[in-house]
Coordinates of C-alpha atoms and ligand atoms in Angstrom, one line a residue:
X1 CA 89.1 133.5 104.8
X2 CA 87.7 129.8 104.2
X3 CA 86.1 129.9 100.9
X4 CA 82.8 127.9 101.1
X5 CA 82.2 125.4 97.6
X6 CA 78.9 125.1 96.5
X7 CA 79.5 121.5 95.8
X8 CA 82.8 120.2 97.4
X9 CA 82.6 117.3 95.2
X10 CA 82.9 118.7 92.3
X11 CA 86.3 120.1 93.5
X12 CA 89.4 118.2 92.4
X13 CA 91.1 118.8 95.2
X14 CA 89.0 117.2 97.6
X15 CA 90.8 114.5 98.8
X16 CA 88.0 113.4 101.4
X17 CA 86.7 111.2 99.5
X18 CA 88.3 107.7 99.3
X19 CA 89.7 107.5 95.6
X20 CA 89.6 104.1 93.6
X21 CA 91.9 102.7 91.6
X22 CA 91.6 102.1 88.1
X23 CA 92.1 98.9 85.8
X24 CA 95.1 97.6 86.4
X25 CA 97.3 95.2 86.6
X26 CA 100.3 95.1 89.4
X27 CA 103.3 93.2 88.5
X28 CA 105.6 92.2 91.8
X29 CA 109.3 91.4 91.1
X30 CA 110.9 89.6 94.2
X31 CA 107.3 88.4 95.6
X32 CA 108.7 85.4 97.7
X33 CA 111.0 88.1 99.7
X34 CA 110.0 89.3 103.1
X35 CA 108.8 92.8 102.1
X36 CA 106.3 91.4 99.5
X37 CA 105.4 88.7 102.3
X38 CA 104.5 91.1 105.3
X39 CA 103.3 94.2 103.4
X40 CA 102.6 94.1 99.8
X41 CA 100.4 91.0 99.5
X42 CA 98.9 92.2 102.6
X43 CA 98.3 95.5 102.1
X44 CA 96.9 94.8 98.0
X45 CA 94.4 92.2 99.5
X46 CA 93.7 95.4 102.4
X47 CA 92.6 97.9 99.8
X48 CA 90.4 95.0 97.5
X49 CA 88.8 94.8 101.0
X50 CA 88.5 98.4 101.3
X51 CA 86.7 98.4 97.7
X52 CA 89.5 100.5 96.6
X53 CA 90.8 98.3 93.7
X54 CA 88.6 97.6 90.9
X55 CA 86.5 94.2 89.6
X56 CA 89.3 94.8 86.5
X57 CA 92.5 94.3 88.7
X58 CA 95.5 92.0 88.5
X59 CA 98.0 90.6 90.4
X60 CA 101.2 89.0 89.0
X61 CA 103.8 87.1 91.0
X62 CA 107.5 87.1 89.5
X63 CA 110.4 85.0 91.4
X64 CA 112.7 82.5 91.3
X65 CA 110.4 79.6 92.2
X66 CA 109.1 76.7 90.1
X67 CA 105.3 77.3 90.9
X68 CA 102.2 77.0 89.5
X69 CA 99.7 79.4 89.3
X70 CA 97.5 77.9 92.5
X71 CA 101.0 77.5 94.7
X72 CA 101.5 81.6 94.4
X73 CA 97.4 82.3 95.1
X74 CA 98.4 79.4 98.6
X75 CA 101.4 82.0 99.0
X76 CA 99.7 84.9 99.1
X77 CA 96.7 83.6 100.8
X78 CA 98.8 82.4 103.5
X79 CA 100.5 86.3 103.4
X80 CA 97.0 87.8 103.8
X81 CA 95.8 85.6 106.8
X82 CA 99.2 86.5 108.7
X83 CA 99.6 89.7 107.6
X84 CA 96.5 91.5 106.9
X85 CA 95.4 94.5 109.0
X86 CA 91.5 93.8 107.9
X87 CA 89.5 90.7 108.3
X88 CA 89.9 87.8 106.2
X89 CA 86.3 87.8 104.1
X90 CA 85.9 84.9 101.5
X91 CA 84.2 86.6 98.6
X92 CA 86.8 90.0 99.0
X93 CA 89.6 87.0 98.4
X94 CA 87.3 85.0 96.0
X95 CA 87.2 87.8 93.7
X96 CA 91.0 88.7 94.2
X97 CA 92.9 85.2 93.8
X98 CA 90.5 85.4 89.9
X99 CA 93.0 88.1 89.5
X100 CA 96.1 86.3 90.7
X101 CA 99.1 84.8 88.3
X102 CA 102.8 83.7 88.5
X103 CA 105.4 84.2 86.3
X104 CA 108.7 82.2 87.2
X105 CA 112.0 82.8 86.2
X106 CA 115.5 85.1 87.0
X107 CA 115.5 89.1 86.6
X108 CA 118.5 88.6 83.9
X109 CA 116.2 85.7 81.7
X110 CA 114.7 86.5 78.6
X111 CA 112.4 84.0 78.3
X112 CA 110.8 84.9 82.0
X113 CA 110.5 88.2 80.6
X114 CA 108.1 87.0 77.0
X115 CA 106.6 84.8 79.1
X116 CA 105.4 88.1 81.9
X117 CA 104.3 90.0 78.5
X118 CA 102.3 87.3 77.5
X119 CA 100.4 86.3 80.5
X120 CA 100.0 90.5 80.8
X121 CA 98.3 90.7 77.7
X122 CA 96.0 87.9 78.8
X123 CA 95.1 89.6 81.9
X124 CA 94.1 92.9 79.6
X125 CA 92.1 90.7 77.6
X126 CA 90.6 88.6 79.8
X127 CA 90.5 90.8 82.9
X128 CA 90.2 94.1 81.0
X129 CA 92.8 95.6 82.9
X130 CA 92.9 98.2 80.2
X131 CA 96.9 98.0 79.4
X132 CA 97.9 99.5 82.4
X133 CA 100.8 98.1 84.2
X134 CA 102.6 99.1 87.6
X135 CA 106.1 97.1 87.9
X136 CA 107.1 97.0 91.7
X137 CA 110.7 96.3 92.4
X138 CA 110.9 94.5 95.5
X139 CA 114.3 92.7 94.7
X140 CA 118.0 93.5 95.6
X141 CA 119.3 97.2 94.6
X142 CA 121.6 95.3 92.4
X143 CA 119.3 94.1 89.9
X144 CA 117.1 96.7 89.3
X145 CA 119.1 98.3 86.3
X146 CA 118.7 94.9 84.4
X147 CA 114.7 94.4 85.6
X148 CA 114.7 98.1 83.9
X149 CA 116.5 97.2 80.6
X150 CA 113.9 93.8 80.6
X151 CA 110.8 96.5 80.8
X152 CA 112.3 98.0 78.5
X153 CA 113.9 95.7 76.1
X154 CA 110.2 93.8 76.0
X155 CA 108.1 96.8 75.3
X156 CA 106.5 97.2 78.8
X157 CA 107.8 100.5 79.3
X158 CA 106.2 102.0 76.5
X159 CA 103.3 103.9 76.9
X160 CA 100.3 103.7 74.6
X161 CA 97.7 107.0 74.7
X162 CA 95.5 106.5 77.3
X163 CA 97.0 103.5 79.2
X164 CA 100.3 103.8 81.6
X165 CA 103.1 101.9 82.6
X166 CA 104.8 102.7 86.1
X167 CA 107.9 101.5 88.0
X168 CA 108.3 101.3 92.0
X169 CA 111.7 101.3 93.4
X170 CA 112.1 100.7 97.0
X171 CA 114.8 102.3 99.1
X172 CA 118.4 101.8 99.1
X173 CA 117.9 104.5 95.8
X174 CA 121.9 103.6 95.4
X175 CA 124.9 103.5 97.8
X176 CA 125.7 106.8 98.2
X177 CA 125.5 109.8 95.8
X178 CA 127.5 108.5 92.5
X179 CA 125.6 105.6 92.6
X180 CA 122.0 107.2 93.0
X181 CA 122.6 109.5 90.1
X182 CA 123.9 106.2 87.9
X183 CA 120.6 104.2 88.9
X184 CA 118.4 107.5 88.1
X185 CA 120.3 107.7 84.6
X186 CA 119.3 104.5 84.1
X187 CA 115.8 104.3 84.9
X188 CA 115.0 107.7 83.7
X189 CA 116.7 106.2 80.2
X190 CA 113.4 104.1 79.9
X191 CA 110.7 105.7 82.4
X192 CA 109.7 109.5 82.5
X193 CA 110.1 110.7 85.8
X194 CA 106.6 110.9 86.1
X195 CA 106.3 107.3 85.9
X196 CA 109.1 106.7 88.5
X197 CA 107.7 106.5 92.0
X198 CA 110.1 105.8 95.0
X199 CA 109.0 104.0 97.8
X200 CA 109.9 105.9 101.4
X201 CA 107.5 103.7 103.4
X202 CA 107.8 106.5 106.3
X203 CA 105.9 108.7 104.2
X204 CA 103.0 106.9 103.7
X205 CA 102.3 107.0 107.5
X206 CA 99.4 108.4 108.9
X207 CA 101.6 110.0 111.3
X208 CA 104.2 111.5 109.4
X209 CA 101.4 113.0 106.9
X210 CA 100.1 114.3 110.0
X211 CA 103.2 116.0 110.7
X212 CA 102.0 118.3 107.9
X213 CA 98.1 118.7 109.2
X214 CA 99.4 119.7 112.3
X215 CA 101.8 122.3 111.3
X216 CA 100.0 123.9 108.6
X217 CA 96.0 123.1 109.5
X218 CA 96.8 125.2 112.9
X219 CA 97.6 128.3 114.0
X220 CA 99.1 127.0 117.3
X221 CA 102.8 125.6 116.6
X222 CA 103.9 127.5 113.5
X223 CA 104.7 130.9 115.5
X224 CA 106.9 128.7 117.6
X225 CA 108.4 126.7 114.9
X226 CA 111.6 128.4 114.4
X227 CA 115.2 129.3 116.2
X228 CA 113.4 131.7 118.3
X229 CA 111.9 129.3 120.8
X230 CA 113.0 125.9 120.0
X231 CA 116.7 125.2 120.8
X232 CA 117.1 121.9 119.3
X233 CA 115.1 119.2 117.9
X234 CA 115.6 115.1 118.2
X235 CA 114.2 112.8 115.9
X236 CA 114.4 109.3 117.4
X237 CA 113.7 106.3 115.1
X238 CA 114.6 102.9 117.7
X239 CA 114.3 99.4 117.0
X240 CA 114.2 96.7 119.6
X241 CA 114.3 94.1 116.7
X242 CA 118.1 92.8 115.4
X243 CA 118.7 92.4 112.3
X244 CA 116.4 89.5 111.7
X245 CA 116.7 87.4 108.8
X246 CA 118.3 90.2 106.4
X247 CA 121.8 89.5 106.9
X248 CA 123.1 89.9 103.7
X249 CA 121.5 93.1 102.5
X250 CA 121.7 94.7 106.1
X251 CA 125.2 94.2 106.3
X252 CA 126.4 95.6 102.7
X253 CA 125.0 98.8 103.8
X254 CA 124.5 99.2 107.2
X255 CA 121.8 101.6 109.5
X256 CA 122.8 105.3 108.3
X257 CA 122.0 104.1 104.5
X258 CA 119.1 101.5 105.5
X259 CA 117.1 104.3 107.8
X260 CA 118.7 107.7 107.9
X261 CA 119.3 108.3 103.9
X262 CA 115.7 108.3 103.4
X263 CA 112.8 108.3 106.4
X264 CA 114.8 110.0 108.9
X265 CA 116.2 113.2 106.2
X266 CA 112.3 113.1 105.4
X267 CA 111.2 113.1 108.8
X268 CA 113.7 116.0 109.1
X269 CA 112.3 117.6 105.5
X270 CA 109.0 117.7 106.6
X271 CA 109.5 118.9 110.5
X272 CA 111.6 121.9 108.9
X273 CA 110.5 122.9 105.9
X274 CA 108.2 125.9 105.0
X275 CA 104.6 125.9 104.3
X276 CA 104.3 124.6 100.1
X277 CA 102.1 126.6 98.2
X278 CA 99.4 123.7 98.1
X279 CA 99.6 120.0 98.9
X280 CA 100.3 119.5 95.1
X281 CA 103.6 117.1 94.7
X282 CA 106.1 119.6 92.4
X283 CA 105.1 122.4 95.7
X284 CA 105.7 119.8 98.5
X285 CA 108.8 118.4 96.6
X286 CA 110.1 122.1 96.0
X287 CA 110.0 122.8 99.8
X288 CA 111.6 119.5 100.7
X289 CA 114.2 119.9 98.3
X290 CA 114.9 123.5 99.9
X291 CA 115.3 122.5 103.3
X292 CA 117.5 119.9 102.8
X293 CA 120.0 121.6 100.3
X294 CA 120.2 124.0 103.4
X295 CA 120.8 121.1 105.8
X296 CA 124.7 120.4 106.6
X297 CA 126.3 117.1 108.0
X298 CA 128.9 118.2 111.2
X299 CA 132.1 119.8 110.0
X300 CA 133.8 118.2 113.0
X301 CA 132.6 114.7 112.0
X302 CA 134.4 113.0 114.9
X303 CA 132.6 115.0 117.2
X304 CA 129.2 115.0 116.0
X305 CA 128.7 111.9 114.9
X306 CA 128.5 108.4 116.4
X307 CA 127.9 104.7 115.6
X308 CA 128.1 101.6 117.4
X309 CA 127.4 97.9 116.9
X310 CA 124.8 95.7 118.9
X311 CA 126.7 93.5 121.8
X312 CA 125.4 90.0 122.9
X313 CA 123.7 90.0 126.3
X314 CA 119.8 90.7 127.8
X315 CA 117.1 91.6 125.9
X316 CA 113.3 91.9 127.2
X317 CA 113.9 88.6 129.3
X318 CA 115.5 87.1 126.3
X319 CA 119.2 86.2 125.4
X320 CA 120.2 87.4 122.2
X321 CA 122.8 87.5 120.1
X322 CA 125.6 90.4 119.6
X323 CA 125.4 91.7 116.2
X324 CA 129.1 90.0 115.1
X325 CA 128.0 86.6 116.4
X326 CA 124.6 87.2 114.0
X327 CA 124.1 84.2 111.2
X328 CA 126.4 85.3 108.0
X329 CA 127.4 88.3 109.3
X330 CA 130.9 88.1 109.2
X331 CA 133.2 88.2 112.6
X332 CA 135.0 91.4 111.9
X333 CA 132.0 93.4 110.3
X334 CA 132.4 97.0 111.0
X335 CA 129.0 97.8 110.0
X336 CA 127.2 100.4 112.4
X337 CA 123.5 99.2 113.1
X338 CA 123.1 102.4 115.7
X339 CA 123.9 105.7 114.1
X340 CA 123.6 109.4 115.4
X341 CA 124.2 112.5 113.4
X342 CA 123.7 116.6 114.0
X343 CA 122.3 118.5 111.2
X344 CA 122.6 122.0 111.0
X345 CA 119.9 123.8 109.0
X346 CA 121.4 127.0 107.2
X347 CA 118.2 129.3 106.8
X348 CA 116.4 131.9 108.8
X349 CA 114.4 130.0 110.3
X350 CA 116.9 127.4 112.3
X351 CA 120.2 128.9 112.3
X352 CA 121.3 127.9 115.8
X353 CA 119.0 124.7 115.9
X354 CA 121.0 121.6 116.3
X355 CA 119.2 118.9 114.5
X356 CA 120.0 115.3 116.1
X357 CA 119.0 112.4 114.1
X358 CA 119.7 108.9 115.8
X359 CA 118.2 105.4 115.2
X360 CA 119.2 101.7 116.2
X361 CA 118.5 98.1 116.5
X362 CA 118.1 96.8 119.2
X363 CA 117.5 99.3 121.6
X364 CA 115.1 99.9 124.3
X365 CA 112.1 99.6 123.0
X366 CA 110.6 100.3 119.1
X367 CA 109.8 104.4 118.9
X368 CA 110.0 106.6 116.4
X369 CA 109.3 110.5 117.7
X370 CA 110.0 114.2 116.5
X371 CA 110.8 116.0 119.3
X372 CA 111.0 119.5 119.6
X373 CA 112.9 121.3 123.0
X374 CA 112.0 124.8 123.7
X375 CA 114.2 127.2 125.1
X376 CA 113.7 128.6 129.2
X377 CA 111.3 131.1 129.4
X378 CA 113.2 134.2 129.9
X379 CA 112.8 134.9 133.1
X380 CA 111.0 133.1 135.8
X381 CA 109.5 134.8 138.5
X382 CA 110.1 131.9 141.0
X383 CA 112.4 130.4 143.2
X384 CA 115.0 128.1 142.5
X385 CA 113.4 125.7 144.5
X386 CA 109.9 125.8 143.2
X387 CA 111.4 125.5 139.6
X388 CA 113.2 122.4 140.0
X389 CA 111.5 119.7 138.8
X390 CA 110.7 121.8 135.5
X391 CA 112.1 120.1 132.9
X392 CA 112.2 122.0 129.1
X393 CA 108.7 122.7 127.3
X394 CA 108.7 120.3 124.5
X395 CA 106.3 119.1 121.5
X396 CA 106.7 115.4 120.9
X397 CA 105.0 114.1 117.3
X398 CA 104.8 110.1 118.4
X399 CA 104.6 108.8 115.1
X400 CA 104.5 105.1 116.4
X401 CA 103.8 102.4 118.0
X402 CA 101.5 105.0 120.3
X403 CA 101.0 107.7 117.6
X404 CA 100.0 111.0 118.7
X405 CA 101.3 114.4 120.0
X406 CA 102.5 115.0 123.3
X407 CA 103.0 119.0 124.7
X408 CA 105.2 119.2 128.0
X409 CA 105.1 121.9 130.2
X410 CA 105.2 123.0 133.5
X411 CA 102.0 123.0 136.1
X412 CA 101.5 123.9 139.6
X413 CA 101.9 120.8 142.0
X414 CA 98.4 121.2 144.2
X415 CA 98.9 122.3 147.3
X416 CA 99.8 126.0 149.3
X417 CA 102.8 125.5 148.5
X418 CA 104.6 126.9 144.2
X419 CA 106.1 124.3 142.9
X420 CA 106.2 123.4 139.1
X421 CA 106.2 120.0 137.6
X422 CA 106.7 118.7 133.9
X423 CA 103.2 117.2 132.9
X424 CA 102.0 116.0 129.8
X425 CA 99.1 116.8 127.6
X426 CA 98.5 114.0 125.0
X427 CA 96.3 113.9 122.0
X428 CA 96.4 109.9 121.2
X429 CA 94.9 108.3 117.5
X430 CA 93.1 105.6 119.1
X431 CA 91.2 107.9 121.5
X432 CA 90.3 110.5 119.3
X433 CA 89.3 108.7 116.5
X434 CA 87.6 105.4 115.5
X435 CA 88.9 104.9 112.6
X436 CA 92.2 102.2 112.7
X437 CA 94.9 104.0 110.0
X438 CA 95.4 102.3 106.8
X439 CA 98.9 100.4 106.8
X440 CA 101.4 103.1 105.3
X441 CA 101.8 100.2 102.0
X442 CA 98.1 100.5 101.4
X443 CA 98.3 104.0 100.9
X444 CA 101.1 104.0 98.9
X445 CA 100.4 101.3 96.8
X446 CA 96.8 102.9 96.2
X447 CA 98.6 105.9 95.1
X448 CA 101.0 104.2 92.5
X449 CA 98.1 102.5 90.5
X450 CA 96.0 106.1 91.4
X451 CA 99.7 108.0 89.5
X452 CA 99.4 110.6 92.4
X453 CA 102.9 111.6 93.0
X454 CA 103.0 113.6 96.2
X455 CA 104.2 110.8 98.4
X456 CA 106.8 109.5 96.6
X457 CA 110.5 111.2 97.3
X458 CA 111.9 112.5 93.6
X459 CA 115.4 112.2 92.6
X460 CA 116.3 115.2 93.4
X461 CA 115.4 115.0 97.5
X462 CA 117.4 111.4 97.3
X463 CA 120.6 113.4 95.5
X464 CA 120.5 115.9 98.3
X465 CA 119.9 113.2 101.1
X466 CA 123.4 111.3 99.4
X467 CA 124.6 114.6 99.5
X468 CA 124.2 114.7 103.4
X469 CA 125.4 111.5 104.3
X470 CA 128.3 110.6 101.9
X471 CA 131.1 112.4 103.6
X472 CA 129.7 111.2 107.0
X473 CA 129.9 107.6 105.5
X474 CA 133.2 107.9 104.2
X475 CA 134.4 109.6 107.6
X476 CA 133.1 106.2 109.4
X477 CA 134.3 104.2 106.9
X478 CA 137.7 105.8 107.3
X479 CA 138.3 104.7 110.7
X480 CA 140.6 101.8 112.0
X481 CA 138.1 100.9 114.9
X482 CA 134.7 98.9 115.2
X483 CA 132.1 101.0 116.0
X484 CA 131.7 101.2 119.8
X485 CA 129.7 98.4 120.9
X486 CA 126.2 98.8 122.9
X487 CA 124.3 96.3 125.4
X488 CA 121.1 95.1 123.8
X489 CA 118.0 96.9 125.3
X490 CA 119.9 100.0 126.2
X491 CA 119.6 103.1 124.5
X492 CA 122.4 102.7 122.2
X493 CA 126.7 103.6 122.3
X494 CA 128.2 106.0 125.5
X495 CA 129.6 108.2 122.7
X496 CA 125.9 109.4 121.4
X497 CA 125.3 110.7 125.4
X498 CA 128.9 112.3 125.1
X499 CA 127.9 113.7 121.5
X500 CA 124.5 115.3 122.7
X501 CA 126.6 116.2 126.0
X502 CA 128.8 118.1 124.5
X503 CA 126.0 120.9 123.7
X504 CA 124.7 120.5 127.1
X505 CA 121.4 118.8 126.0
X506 CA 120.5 114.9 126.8
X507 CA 119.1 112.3 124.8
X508 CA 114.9 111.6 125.5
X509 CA 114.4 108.5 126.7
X510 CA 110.9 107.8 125.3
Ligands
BG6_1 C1 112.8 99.6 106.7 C2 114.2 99.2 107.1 O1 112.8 100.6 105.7 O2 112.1 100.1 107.9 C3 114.2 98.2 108.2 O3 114.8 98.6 106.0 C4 113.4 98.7 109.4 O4 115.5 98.0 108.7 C5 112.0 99.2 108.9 O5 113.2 97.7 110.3 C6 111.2 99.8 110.0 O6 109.9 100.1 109.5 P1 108.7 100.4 110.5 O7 107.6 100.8 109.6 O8 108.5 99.2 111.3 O9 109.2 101.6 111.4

C-alpha cells in the first residue's frame, strides 16, 4: 500500500528535492593530477552552478607546484572551461574563484602542512566556512598513510561539536587484501569510519543507481531475477582508450585491481543482491556485503579466468601502439590490461548462475553493460525452422555511453509465414527524459560535504572484494607467460571466447 504524506516535505526521507551543501571548505591533495583536472575542478564549479554549494564555500589547492594563489584560480578556470558539463557563467565563477586558495608543498612536509591550517582558519574566518573541512585524496595510494598522520598530527582531524572533518580516498583502497586492511587501520586510527568516504566513481552514476530503481521500484524484473530463469549474467566494462598518460600507476597494478576490485564487484553487488530494508547506507551496505561474501572466484583458476595484453596494430583508422611499446612501460611488463573472471554466487537465489565479469583497454568500442541471458522457454511449440533466428531473451542495463535498458525477445517476422526474430525494445535516458544526468563526481562530491554515506563502498565490501580477487591475482601472477596478447579494436584475448566457450555461452558484442 503507498502511504500518502500530508506534506512530503516535511519527510526526511524525501530525496526529491535537490539538497545543498553546507559551509565548507574542500581541501584537494594532488590537484595538478589528471583526476582533479578532468573531474573534480569540474564537477565542484558544476554543483556552484547548480546552486548546490553555499555563498560560505571554499576551495583549497595542495600540490607540488610553486604557485601563487591567482596561477591555481587560471588552473582551475582553465579545468572548468574544458571540462565542465554546464555552461561557463561569469558571476557562478566570480563568486567561486573568491573562494579559491593554494597551498604548495610535499604530502611528507611539515611546514606545507601549518601553512594548510592556517590559510584554513582564514577561510573560516573570513569565508565563514563554519570549521568544516572535507580532505580529498587525489594522490598516489602510497602516500595517503602520511597525508593521514599530517591531518592528524596538525589537528585537522579532530572534530569540534557541531563542525566535521572528513577524508576521501579514491580507489586502489590497497593492493590486495593485507594491504587494504593495513590502510584501513590506519586511517581509521585518526578518522571514525563515519568520516571515511571511499570514492567508487561507478557508483555515483546515474545508471548504476538506476540499477536499484529498476529492480526494486518495479514489479516487472524481480520475479525473474533469480537462477530460475536467468542462466548467466555478463557484466561488460570496455575501453577503447590505452593507457593514456598513467603509465606509472597503471602499470604497478594492472586492470583487475584498477576496474574489477571495485566498480565491476559493485556492479556485480548491486545486480545480485537482495532488496535492503530501505535505501539507508548501513541497509544497502549490509546487502552488498552479503552478496559478495557469497560470491566465489573459479576453483579452476586456469580455466575460468583470462588476461591478455594490448598488441600494436589498427585502431578506429588510427595506428597505435601495443601496450609493451607504451612510454615507461617497461618491455617485459606482464601486466594484464584485459581481464575476465567467473563468479559463482553461493545463495538461493543464483546457485547455477555463472557470473562473467570482463573489462579492457583498448577494445572495440567504450561500453559498460549488465547483461542478463534467460534460459529457452521450455518448450516451443514451433518448428525448428521458424525458431532459428531466435537468439536468448535478455535484459541489458546500458549504463554508458548510450545509457538505458534494452529487453530482447523474440517477435513474429510479418508476413504468412511463423518465423521468430530477436528484436529490441529500448528505454533510452536522453529520450525519456530532459534532464542531462549530473556527472557521477558532482554527485559524489555533493554527498561528501552533505556526510550522506550510502554511496560510498565501506571497508568491509572492499575486504570482501580483496577477498575475491587475491588468489585470482596471485594465480596470474604465478605464471611464467605474458598474458596473451589482443589486436587493438577487437574484443579482447581468444582465451576469454574459449573461457565463455567452455559453458557453451558466447561473449555479447555490444
Ligand atoms: C577509473 C579507472 O576508475 O575508471 C580508469 O582508473 C578508467 O582506468 C576509468 O579509464 C573509466 O571511468 P569511466 O567513468 O569513463 O567509465
Amino acid at each position: 500500500m503507498i502511504t500518502v504524506r500530508a506534506n512530503p516535505l516535511r519527510d526526511p526521507r524525501d530525496r526529491r528535492l535537490p539538497r545543498i551543501a553546507g559551509p565548507c571548505v574542500l581541501v584537494i591533495f594532488g590537484v595538478t593530477g589528471d583526476l582533479s583536472t578532468k573531474k573534480l575542478m569540474p564537477a565542484v564549479y558544476d554543483l556552484a552552478n547548480r546552486g548546490l554549494l553555499p555563498a560560505g564555500f571554499a576551495l583549497v589547492g595542495f600540490a607540488r607546484r610553486d604557485w601563487a594563489r591567482q596561477d591555481f584560480a587560471k588552473v582551475v578556470h582553465d579545468a572548468v572551461k574544458e571540462h565542465a558539463r554546464t555552461p561557463f557563467r561569469e558571476e557562478v565563477w566570480r563568486q567561486l574563484s573568491e573562494g579559491i586558495r593554494f597551498v604548495p608543498g610535499e604530502i611528507g612536509n611539515d611546514e606545507a602542512f601549518s601553512n594548510l591550517v592556517e590559510t584554513i582558519a582564514d577561510l573560516d574566518e573570513a569565508r565563514g566556512t563554519g570549521g568544516n573541512h572535507a580532505f580529498y585524496l587525489s594522490i598516489p595510494p602510497g602516500l595517503f598513510p602520511t597525508a593521514v598522520d599530517q591531518l592528524r598530527a596538525q589537528g585537522l582531524a579532530e572534530q569540534q561539536p557541531g563542525q566535521w572533518s572528513r577524508v576521501v580516498i579514491e580507489k586502489p583502497f590497497g593492493h590486495n587484501l593485507e594491504s587494504a586492511r593495513e590502510l584501513n587501520r590506519i586511517v581509521s586510527g585518526v578518522f571514525p569510519a563515519s568520516s571515511v568516504f571511499r570514492i567508487d566513481h561507478y557508483l555515483g552514476k546515474e545508471t548504476v543507481q538506476n540499477i536499484m530503481a529498476l529492480r526494486f521500484a518495479n514489479q516487472l524484473f524481480e520475479p525473474v531475477w533469480n537462477n530460475n530463469y536467468v542462466d548467466h549474467i555478463q557484466i561488460t566494462m570496455a575501453e577503447d582508450i590505452g593507457i593514456g598518460g598513467r603509465a606509472g600507476y597503471f602499470d604497478a597494478i594492472g586492470i583487475a585491481r584498477d576496474v574489477v576490485q571495485n566498480h565491476l564487484l559493485q556492479l556485480l553487488a548491486l545486480t545480485a543482491m537482495e532488496e535492503p530494508n530501505s535505501f539507508e547506507a548501513g541497509q544497502l551496505r549490509v546487502e552488498k556485503q552479503k552478496v559478495l561474501a557469497a560470491a566465489r572466484p573459479p576453483t579452476q583458476l586456469d580455466l575460468y579466468t583470462a588476461r591478455g595484453q594490448y598488441a600494436g596494430g589498427w585502431a578506429g583508422g588510427e595506428r597505435v601502439k601495443g601496450y609493451l611499446e607504451e612510454d615507461r612501460i617497461p618491455p617485459d611488463s606482464r601486466t594484464e590490461t584485459y581481464a575476465a573472471i567467473r563468479i559463482d554466487i553461493e545463495n538461493r537465489r543464483w546457485a547455477g548462475v555463472p557470473f562473467y565479469l570482463r573489462t579492457g583497454k583498448r577494445l572495440a568500442r567504450r561500453v559498460t553493460e549488465i547483461a542478463l541471458g534467460f534460459k529457452r522457454a521450455p518448450h516451443l511449440p514451433f518448428s525448428k525452422t521458424d525458431t532459428e533466428k531466435l537468439g536468448d531473451n535478455a535484459i541489458v542495463l546500458r549504463i554508458q555511453p548510450d545509457e538505458g535498458v534494452t529487453l530482447r525477445f523474440g517477435a513474429k517476422v510479418p508476413g504468412t509465414q511463423m518465423e521468430i526474430r530477436e528484436v529490441n525494445m529500448d528505454f533510452a535516458y536522453g529520450g525519456s527524459f530532459t534532464e542531462s544526468s549530473p556527472e557521477a563526481y558532482e554527485r559524489l562530491i555533493l554527498d561528501v560535504l552533505l556526510g550522506d554515506p550510502p554511496l560510498f563502498p565501506q571497508h568491509e565490501e572492499v575486504e570482501l572484494s580483496w577477498e575475491i580477487l587475491d588468489p585470482i591475482l596471485d594465480y596470474w601472477a604465478s605464471l611464467p607467460e605474458q598474458p596473451e596478447p589482443y589486436e587493438p579494436g577487437s574484443w579482447g584475448p581468444e582465451g576469454a571466447d574459449i573461457m565463455l566457450a567452455r559453458n557453451g555461452f558466447s561473449w555479447r558484442r555490444p
